[in-house]
PDB file of C-alpha atoms in Angstrom:
ATOM      1  CA  GLY S1270      56.879 -25.231  34.719  1.00  0.00           C
ATOM      2  CA  GLU S1271      60.649 -25.273  35.202  1.00  0.00           C
ATOM      3  CA  SER S1272      62.510 -23.779  38.114  1.00  0.00           C
ATOM      4  CA  VAL S1273      66.116 -23.761  39.151  1.00  0.00           C
ATOM      5  CA  GLY S1274      66.775 -24.706  42.743  1.00  0.00           C
ATOM      6  CA  LEU S1275      69.976 -24.297  44.677  1.00  0.00           C
ATOM      7  CA  HIS S1276      71.588 -27.228  42.908  1.00  0.00           C
ATOM      8  CA  LEU S1277      68.996 -29.094  40.877  1.00  0.00           C
ATOM      9  CA  PRO S1278      66.623 -27.667  38.268  1.00  0.00           C
ATOM     10  CA  THR S1279      63.117 -29.031  38.525  1.00  0.00           C
ATOM     11  CA  LEU S1280      60.525 -29.724  35.864  1.00  0.00           C
ATOM     12  CA  SER S1281      56.946 -30.098  37.072  1.00  0.00           C
ATOM     13  CA  VAL S1282      54.389 -31.678  34.748  1.00  0.00           C
ATOM     14  CA  GLN S1283      50.938 -33.181  34.897  1.00  0.00           C
ATOM     15  CA  GLU S1284      50.358 -36.874  34.404  1.00  0.00           C
ATOM     16  CA  GLY S1285      49.802 -37.590  30.734  1.00  0.00           C
ATOM     17  CA  ASP S1286      51.823 -34.618  29.506  1.00  0.00           C
ATOM     18  CA  ASN S1287      54.929 -35.035  27.420  1.00  0.00           C
ATOM     19  CA  SER S1288      58.132 -34.055  29.225  1.00  0.00           C
ATOM     20  CA  ILE S1289      61.292 -32.678  27.702  1.00  0.00           C
ATOM     21  CA  ILE S1290      64.474 -32.656  29.734  1.00  0.00           C
ATOM     22  CA  ASN S1291      67.459 -30.833  28.334  1.00  0.00           C
ATOM     23  CA  CYS S1292      71.167 -31.205  28.772  1.00  0.00           C
ATOM     24  CA  ALA S1293      74.068 -29.150  27.502  1.00  0.00           C
ATOM     25  CA  TYR S1294      77.174 -31.264  27.313  1.00  0.00           C
ATOM     26  CA  SER S1295      80.638 -29.895  27.665  1.00  0.00           C
ATOM     27  CA  ASN S1296      83.078 -31.780  25.474  1.00  0.00           C
ATOM     28  CA  SER S1297      82.871 -31.417  21.707  1.00  0.00           C
ATOM     29  CA  ALA S1298      84.883 -34.630  21.413  1.00  0.00           C
ATOM     30  CA  SER S1299      82.190 -36.672  23.200  1.00  0.00           C
ATOM     31  CA  ASP S1300      80.636 -39.233  20.929  1.00  0.00           C
ATOM     32  CA  TYR S1301      78.529 -41.389  23.202  1.00  0.00           C
ATOM     33  CA  PHE S1302      75.687 -40.133  25.358  1.00  0.00           C
ATOM     34  CA  ILE S1303      73.409 -41.768  27.861  1.00  0.00           C
ATOM     35  CA  TRP S1304      70.364 -40.758  29.851  1.00  0.00           C
ATOM     36  CA  TYR S1305      69.924 -42.151  33.346  1.00  0.00           C
ATOM     37  CA  LYS S1306      67.026 -42.055  35.789  1.00  0.00           C
ATOM     38  CA  GLN S1307      67.811 -41.944  39.480  1.00  0.00           C
ATOM     39  CA  GLU S1308      65.192 -42.436  42.141  1.00  0.00           C
ATOM     40  CA  SER S1309      65.829 -41.218  45.651  1.00  0.00           C
ATOM     41  CA  GLY S1310      68.389 -43.333  47.488  1.00  0.00           C
ATOM     42  CA  LYS S1311      69.091 -45.581  44.495  1.00  0.00           C
ATOM     43  CA  GLY S1312      71.715 -45.941  41.832  1.00  0.00           C
ATOM     44  CA  PRO S1313      71.244 -44.606  38.296  1.00  0.00           C
ATOM     45  CA  GLN S1314      69.140 -46.657  35.916  1.00  0.00           C
ATOM     46  CA  PHE S1315      69.949 -46.724  32.193  1.00  0.00           C
ATOM     47  CA  ILE S1316      67.183 -45.269  30.022  1.00  0.00           C
ATOM     48  CA  ILE S1317      68.557 -44.815  26.531  1.00  0.00           C
ATOM     49  CA  ASP S1318      71.798 -44.069  24.755  1.00  0.00           C
ATOM     50  CA  ILE S1319      72.837 -42.518  21.478  1.00  0.00           C
ATOM     51  CA  ARG S1320      76.033 -42.356  19.513  1.00  0.00           C
ATOM     52  CA  SER S1321      77.216 -39.266  17.719  1.00  0.00           C
ATOM     53  CA  ASN S1322      76.504 -40.685  14.272  1.00  0.00           C
ATOM     54  CA  MET S1323      72.784 -40.395  15.054  1.00  0.00           C
ATOM     55  CA  ASP S1324      70.504 -37.416  15.698  1.00  0.00           C
ATOM     56  CA  LYS S1325      67.598 -39.267  17.195  1.00  0.00           C
ATOM     57  CA  ARG S1326      66.886 -42.552  18.857  1.00  0.00           C
ATOM     58  CA  GLN S1327      63.605 -43.875  20.163  1.00  0.00           C
ATOM     59  CA  GLY S1328      62.806 -46.295  22.911  1.00  0.00           C
ATOM     60  CA  GLN S1329      59.643 -47.210  24.711  1.00  0.00           C
ATOM     61  CA  ARG S1330      57.965 -43.859  25.525  1.00  0.00           C
ATOM     62  CA  VAL S1331      61.329 -42.113  25.350  1.00  0.00           C
ATOM     63  CA  THR S1332      63.203 -40.325  22.596  1.00  0.00           C
ATOM     64  CA  VAL S1333      66.671 -38.867  22.749  1.00  0.00           C
ATOM     65  CA  LEU S1334      67.684 -36.052  20.410  1.00  0.00           C
ATOM     66  CA  LEU S1335      71.260 -35.042  19.837  1.00  0.00           C
ATOM     67  CA  ASN S1336      72.348 -31.716  18.364  1.00  0.00           C
ATOM     68  CA  LYS S1337      76.114 -31.801  18.027  1.00  0.00           C
ATOM     69  CA  THR S1338      76.277 -28.313  16.555  1.00  0.00           C
ATOM     70  CA  VAL S1339      75.192 -26.712  19.808  1.00  0.00           C
ATOM     71  CA  LYS S1340      76.248 -29.611  22.076  1.00  0.00           C
ATOM     72  CA  HIS S1341      72.728 -30.259  23.247  1.00  0.00           C
ATOM     73  CA  LEU S1342      70.951 -33.416  24.240  1.00  0.00           C
ATOM     74  CA  SER S1343      67.314 -33.825  25.131  1.00  0.00           C
ATOM     75  CA  LEU S1344      65.160 -36.594  26.539  1.00  0.00           C
ATOM     76  CA  GLN S1345      61.506 -36.659  25.634  1.00  0.00           C
ATOM     77  CA  ILE S1346      59.152 -38.759  27.718  1.00  0.00           C
ATOM     78  CA  ALA S1347      55.725 -39.358  26.235  1.00  0.00           C
ATOM     79  CA  ALA S1348      52.610 -39.597  28.396  1.00  0.00           C
ATOM     80  CA  THR S1349      54.519 -38.964  31.601  1.00  0.00           C
ATOM     81  CA  GLN S1350      53.439 -41.048  34.572  1.00  0.00           C
ATOM     82  CA  PRO S1351      53.892 -40.508  38.330  1.00  0.00           C
ATOM     83  CA  GLY S1352      56.396 -43.366  38.284  1.00  0.00           C
ATOM     84  CA  ASP S1353      58.585 -41.258  36.034  1.00  0.00           C
ATOM     85  CA  SER S1354      59.222 -38.844  38.913  1.00  0.00           C
ATOM     86  CA  ALA S1355      62.958 -38.968  39.555  1.00  0.00           C
ATOM     87  CA  VAL S1356      66.174 -37.127  38.817  1.00  0.00           C
ATOM     88  CA  TYR S1357      67.386 -37.491  35.244  1.00  0.00           C
ATOM     89  CA  PHE S1358      71.045 -37.206  34.317  1.00  0.00           C
ATOM     90  CA  CYS S1359      72.711 -37.059  30.962  1.00  0.00           C
ATOM     91  CA  ALA S1360      76.204 -38.463  30.700  1.00  0.00           C
ATOM     92  CA  GLU S1361      78.817 -38.127  27.992  1.00  0.00           C
ATOM     93  CA  SER S1362      81.835 -40.130  26.996  1.00  0.00           C
ATOM     94  CA  VAL S1363      84.670 -39.808  24.518  1.00  0.00           C
ATOM     95  CA  GLY S1364      84.677 -43.214  22.972  1.00  0.00           C
ATOM     96  CA  GLY S1365      82.254 -45.521  24.660  1.00  0.00           C
ATOM     97  CA  TYR S1366      84.844 -47.361  26.704  1.00  0.00           C
ATOM     98  CA  SER S1367      86.180 -44.296  28.487  1.00  0.00           C
ATOM     99  CA  THR S1368      84.816 -42.699  31.609  1.00  0.00           C
ATOM    100  CA  LEU S1369      81.445 -41.020  31.885  1.00  0.00           C
ATOM    101  CA  THR S1370      80.970 -37.374  32.766  1.00  0.00           C
ATOM    102  CA  PHE S1371      77.577 -36.695  34.278  1.00  0.00           C
ATOM    103  CA  GLY S1372      75.559 -33.532  33.791  1.00  0.00           C
ATOM    104  CA  LYS S1373      73.990 -31.647  36.680  1.00  0.00           C
ATOM    105  CA  GLY S1374      70.655 -33.434  36.570  1.00  0.00           C
ATOM    106  CA  THR S1375      67.027 -32.385  36.378  1.00  0.00           C
ATOM    107  CA  MET S1376      64.360 -33.392  38.844  1.00  0.00           C
ATOM    108  CA  LEU S1377      61.109 -34.392  37.160  1.00  0.00           C
ATOM    109  CA  LEU S1378      57.991 -34.130  39.300  1.00  0.00           C
ATOM    110  CA  VAL S1379      54.828 -35.664  37.883  1.00  0.00           C
ATOM    111  CA  SER S1380      51.576 -34.809  39.590  1.00  0.00           C
ATOM    112  CA  PRO S1381      48.484 -36.963  39.107  1.00  0.00           C
TER     113      PRO S1381
ATOM    114  CA  GLY N  68      70.919 -59.952  33.893  1.00  0.00           C
ATOM    115  CA  ALA N  69      73.743 -57.452  34.532  1.00  0.00           C
ATOM    116  CA  VAL N  70      73.079 -56.908  38.209  1.00  0.00           C
ATOM    117  CA  VAL N  71      75.500 -55.038  40.431  1.00  0.00           C
ATOM    118  CA  SER N  72      75.211 -55.143  44.201  1.00  0.00           C
ATOM    119  CA  GLN N  73      76.793 -53.066  46.904  1.00  0.00           C
ATOM    120  CA  HIS N  74      77.311 -53.868  50.530  1.00  0.00           C
ATOM    121  CA  PRO N  75      76.495 -52.362  52.893  1.00  0.00           C
ATOM    122  CA  SER N  76      73.596 -50.273  51.646  1.00  0.00           C
ATOM    123  CA  TRP N  77      74.201 -47.823  54.453  1.00  0.00           C
ATOM    124  CA  VAL N  78      76.809 -47.442  57.168  1.00  0.00           C
ATOM    125  CA  ILE N  79      77.418 -45.092  60.063  1.00  0.00           C
ATOM    126  CA  CYS N  80      80.928 -44.841  61.424  1.00  0.00           C
ATOM    127  CA  LYS N  81      82.812 -42.689  63.861  1.00  0.00           C
ATOM    128  CA  SER N  82      85.283 -40.077  62.727  1.00  0.00           C
ATOM    129  CA  GLY N  83      88.769 -41.524  62.377  1.00  0.00           C
ATOM    130  CA  THR N  84      87.698 -45.068  61.605  1.00  0.00           C
ATOM    131  CA  SER N  85      87.847 -46.845  58.255  1.00  0.00           C
ATOM    132  CA  VAL N  86      84.981 -48.363  56.360  1.00  0.00           C
ATOM    133  CA  LYS N  87      84.962 -50.794  53.437  1.00  0.00           C
ATOM    134  CA  ILE N  88      82.324 -50.847  50.721  1.00  0.00           C
ATOM    135  CA  GLU N  89      81.978 -53.829  48.399  1.00  0.00           C
ATOM    136  CA  CYS N  90      80.796 -53.781  44.813  1.00  0.00           C
ATOM    137  CA  ARG N  91      79.930 -57.075  43.135  1.00  0.00           C
ATOM    138  CA  SER N  92      78.834 -57.980  39.640  1.00  0.00           C
ATOM    139  CA  LEU N  93      76.433 -60.834  40.291  1.00  0.00           C
ATOM    140  CA  ASP N  94      75.855 -62.381  36.898  1.00  0.00           C
ATOM    141  CA  PHE N  95      78.669 -61.142  34.716  1.00  0.00           C
ATOM    142  CA  GLN N  96      82.377 -60.581  34.810  1.00  0.00           C
ATOM    143  CA  ALA N  97      83.496 -56.983  35.083  1.00  0.00           C
ATOM    144  CA  THR N  98      86.874 -56.065  33.707  1.00  0.00           C
ATOM    145  CA  THR N  99      86.381 -52.462  34.733  1.00  0.00           C
ATOM    146  CA  MET N 100      84.628 -50.997  37.744  1.00  0.00           C
ATOM    147  CA  PHE N 101      84.053 -47.363  38.545  1.00  0.00           C
ATOM    148  CA  TRP N 102      83.496 -45.593  41.846  1.00  0.00           C
ATOM    149  CA  TYR N 103      81.429 -42.435  42.087  1.00  0.00           C
ATOM    150  CA  ARG N 104      80.529 -40.100  44.921  1.00  0.00           C
ATOM    151  CA  GLN N 105      77.314 -38.133  45.057  1.00  0.00           C
ATOM    152  CA  PHE N 106      76.440 -35.362  47.498  1.00  0.00           C
ATOM    153  CA  PRO N 107      72.787 -34.446  48.115  1.00  0.00           C
ATOM    154  CA  LYS N 108      71.081 -32.765  45.154  1.00  0.00           C
ATOM    155  CA  GLN N 109      74.268 -33.013  43.123  1.00  0.00           C
ATOM    156  CA  SER N 110      75.513 -35.092  40.264  1.00  0.00           C
ATOM    157  CA  LEU N 111      77.702 -38.168  40.298  1.00  0.00           C
ATOM    158  CA  MET N 112      81.393 -37.417  40.397  1.00  0.00           C
ATOM    159  CA  LEU N 113      83.795 -40.089  39.243  1.00  0.00           C
ATOM    160  CA  MET N 114      86.385 -40.923  41.877  1.00  0.00           C
ATOM    161  CA  ALA N 115      88.355 -43.687  40.247  1.00  0.00           C
ATOM    162  CA  THR N 116      88.445 -46.395  37.624  1.00  0.00           C
ATOM    163  CA  SER N 117      89.695 -49.835  38.489  1.00  0.00           C
ATOM    164  CA  ASN N 118      90.656 -52.668  36.215  1.00  0.00           C
ATOM    165  CA  GLU N 119      90.908 -56.194  37.509  1.00  0.00           C
ATOM    166  CA  GLY N 120      94.395 -57.005  38.688  1.00  0.00           C
ATOM    167  CA  SER N 121      95.837 -53.536  38.285  1.00  0.00           C
ATOM    168  CA  LYS N 122      96.034 -50.335  40.263  1.00  0.00           C
ATOM    169  CA  ALA N 123      93.122 -47.954  40.184  1.00  0.00           C
ATOM    170  CA  THR N 124      93.264 -44.704  38.240  1.00  0.00           C
ATOM    171  CA  TYR N 125      92.098 -41.826  40.395  1.00  0.00           C
ATOM    172  CA  GLU N 126      90.482 -38.633  39.185  1.00  0.00           C
ATOM    173  CA  GLN N 127      92.145 -35.336  39.911  1.00  0.00           C
ATOM    174  CA  GLY N 128      91.561 -34.203  43.464  1.00  0.00           C
ATOM    175  CA  VAL N 129      90.741 -37.659  44.845  1.00  0.00           C
ATOM    176  CA  GLU N 130      93.213 -38.776  47.483  1.00  0.00           C
ATOM    177  CA  LYS N 131      94.389 -42.269  46.632  1.00  0.00           C
ATOM    178  CA  ASP N 132      95.706 -42.873  50.145  1.00  0.00           C
ATOM    179  CA  LYS N 133      92.348 -41.999  51.620  1.00  0.00           C
ATOM    180  CA  PHE N 134      90.147 -43.894  49.194  1.00  0.00           C
ATOM    181  CA  LEU N 135      91.737 -47.286  48.720  1.00  0.00           C
ATOM    182  CA  ILE N 136      90.389 -49.301  45.830  1.00  0.00           C
ATOM    183  CA  ASN N 137      91.012 -52.977  45.253  1.00  0.00           C
ATOM    184  CA  HIS N 138      89.744 -54.920  42.252  1.00  0.00           C
ATOM    185  CA  ALA N 139      91.053 -58.373  43.036  1.00  0.00           C
ATOM    186  CA  SER N 140      88.646 -60.396  40.918  1.00  0.00           C
ATOM    187  CA  LEU N 141      86.371 -60.010  37.901  1.00  0.00           C
ATOM    188  CA  THR N 142      83.335 -59.801  40.157  1.00  0.00           C
ATOM    189  CA  LEU N 143      84.482 -57.763  43.155  1.00  0.00           C
ATOM    190  CA  SER N 144      85.867 -54.313  43.790  1.00  0.00           C
ATOM    191  CA  THR N 145      86.181 -52.690  47.185  1.00  0.00           C
ATOM    192  CA  LEU N 146      86.450 -49.067  48.250  1.00  0.00           C
ATOM    193  CA  THR N 147      87.914 -48.392  51.681  1.00  0.00           C
ATOM    194  CA  VAL N 148      87.487 -44.937  53.131  1.00  0.00           C
ATOM    195  CA  THR N 149      90.349 -44.576  55.581  1.00  0.00           C
ATOM    196  CA  SER N 150      90.327 -42.271  58.583  1.00  0.00           C
ATOM    197  CA  ALA N 151      86.855 -41.095  57.675  1.00  0.00           C
ATOM    198  CA  HIS N 152      85.730 -37.584  58.554  1.00  0.00           C
ATOM    199  CA  PRO N 153      82.263 -36.016  58.475  1.00  0.00           C
ATOM    200  CA  GLU N 154      83.018 -34.403  55.115  1.00  0.00           C
ATOM    201  CA  ASP N 155      83.368 -37.907  53.653  1.00  0.00           C
ATOM    202  CA  SER N 156      79.688 -38.492  54.352  1.00  0.00           C
ATOM    203  CA  SER N 157      78.155 -39.105  50.968  1.00  0.00           C
ATOM    204  CA  PHE N 158      76.423 -41.586  48.688  1.00  0.00           C
ATOM    205  CA  TYR N 159      78.989 -43.884  47.090  1.00  0.00           C
ATOM    206  CA  ILE N 160      77.968 -45.654  43.892  1.00  0.00           C
ATOM    207  CA  CYS N 161      79.868 -48.217  41.892  1.00  0.00           C
ATOM    208  CA  SER N 162      79.357 -49.330  38.326  1.00  0.00           C
ATOM    209  CA  ALA N 163      80.736 -52.191  36.319  1.00  0.00           C
ATOM    210  CA  ARG N 164      81.419 -52.788  32.667  1.00  0.00           C
ATOM    211  CA  GLY N 165      81.422 -56.328  31.400  1.00  0.00           C
ATOM    212  CA  THR N 166      83.648 -58.242  29.036  1.00  0.00           C
ATOM    213  CA  SER N 167      81.133 -58.455  26.207  1.00  0.00           C
ATOM    214  CA  GLY N 168      82.338 -55.373  24.399  1.00  0.00           C
ATOM    215  CA  SER N 169      79.279 -53.304  25.276  1.00  0.00           C
ATOM    216  CA  TYR N 170      79.800 -49.705  26.336  1.00  0.00           C
ATOM    217  CA  GLU N 171      77.198 -49.912  29.029  1.00  0.00           C
ATOM    218  CA  GLN N 172      78.044 -49.427  32.688  1.00  0.00           C
ATOM    219  CA  TYR N 173      75.744 -51.198  35.135  1.00  0.00           C
ATOM    220  CA  PHE N 174      75.253 -49.291  38.348  1.00  0.00           C
ATOM    221  CA  GLY N 175      74.948 -50.575  41.867  1.00  0.00           C
ATOM    222  CA  PRO N 176      72.282 -49.344  44.291  1.00  0.00           C
ATOM    223  CA  GLY N 177      74.704 -47.132  46.210  1.00  0.00           C
ATOM    224  CA  THR N 178      76.000 -47.025  49.769  1.00  0.00           C
ATOM    225  CA  ARG N 179      75.070 -44.188  52.114  1.00  0.00           C
ATOM    226  CA  LEU N 180      78.023 -43.363  54.375  1.00  0.00           C
ATOM    227  CA  THR N 181      77.496 -41.174  57.410  1.00  0.00           C
ATOM    228  CA  VAL N 182      80.519 -40.227  59.497  1.00  0.00           C
ATOM    229  CA  THR N 183      79.732 -38.906  62.961  1.00  0.00           C
TER     230      THR N 183
END
């Protein structure tokens, strides 16, 4: 289930389940979006990106969906594994070469 | 490819001293580097953007005289926290964007700063 902690919402799933992590972005002018995975004590790791001219993009075990109408981004992870446990951040940018604004993050906990 | 390193990975310093953090792009040239700060259980907050050979652009609320950024070459940027105080204790992360035209920022592993 999903719970909201003091700062970081948490999504707990069982190994093998599909996970969906959501993100509401803030700037309607943003046209480039990225999902990052951050393990404890490490820097963010690129997962997948999407530009605003697309609604969906698929990678290996991951899919990003973009709904510009409601400014919503989601990351779907298929067959979640314990190694997927981490904090996931969405980030947005106005024009890909400008700065990134990170969302609040969601902690994904995968139990075996 | 596209590896970014940071040094040191962690540092403890006394209040009032200065500490320098290095960010290097190891296998590519980075025209732009970014410095972020992250407090526990919080998101990354952009501190500043630096372009090689020019002054850094600081985000609102970030003291440029306290957080000195130098981007002297296409592979190295440094962040110096001057007169550090306990509230500066944080996880500092850099990222670099290459010259290839790609949007992607490559992130370093972060530096944990603890000010006692």
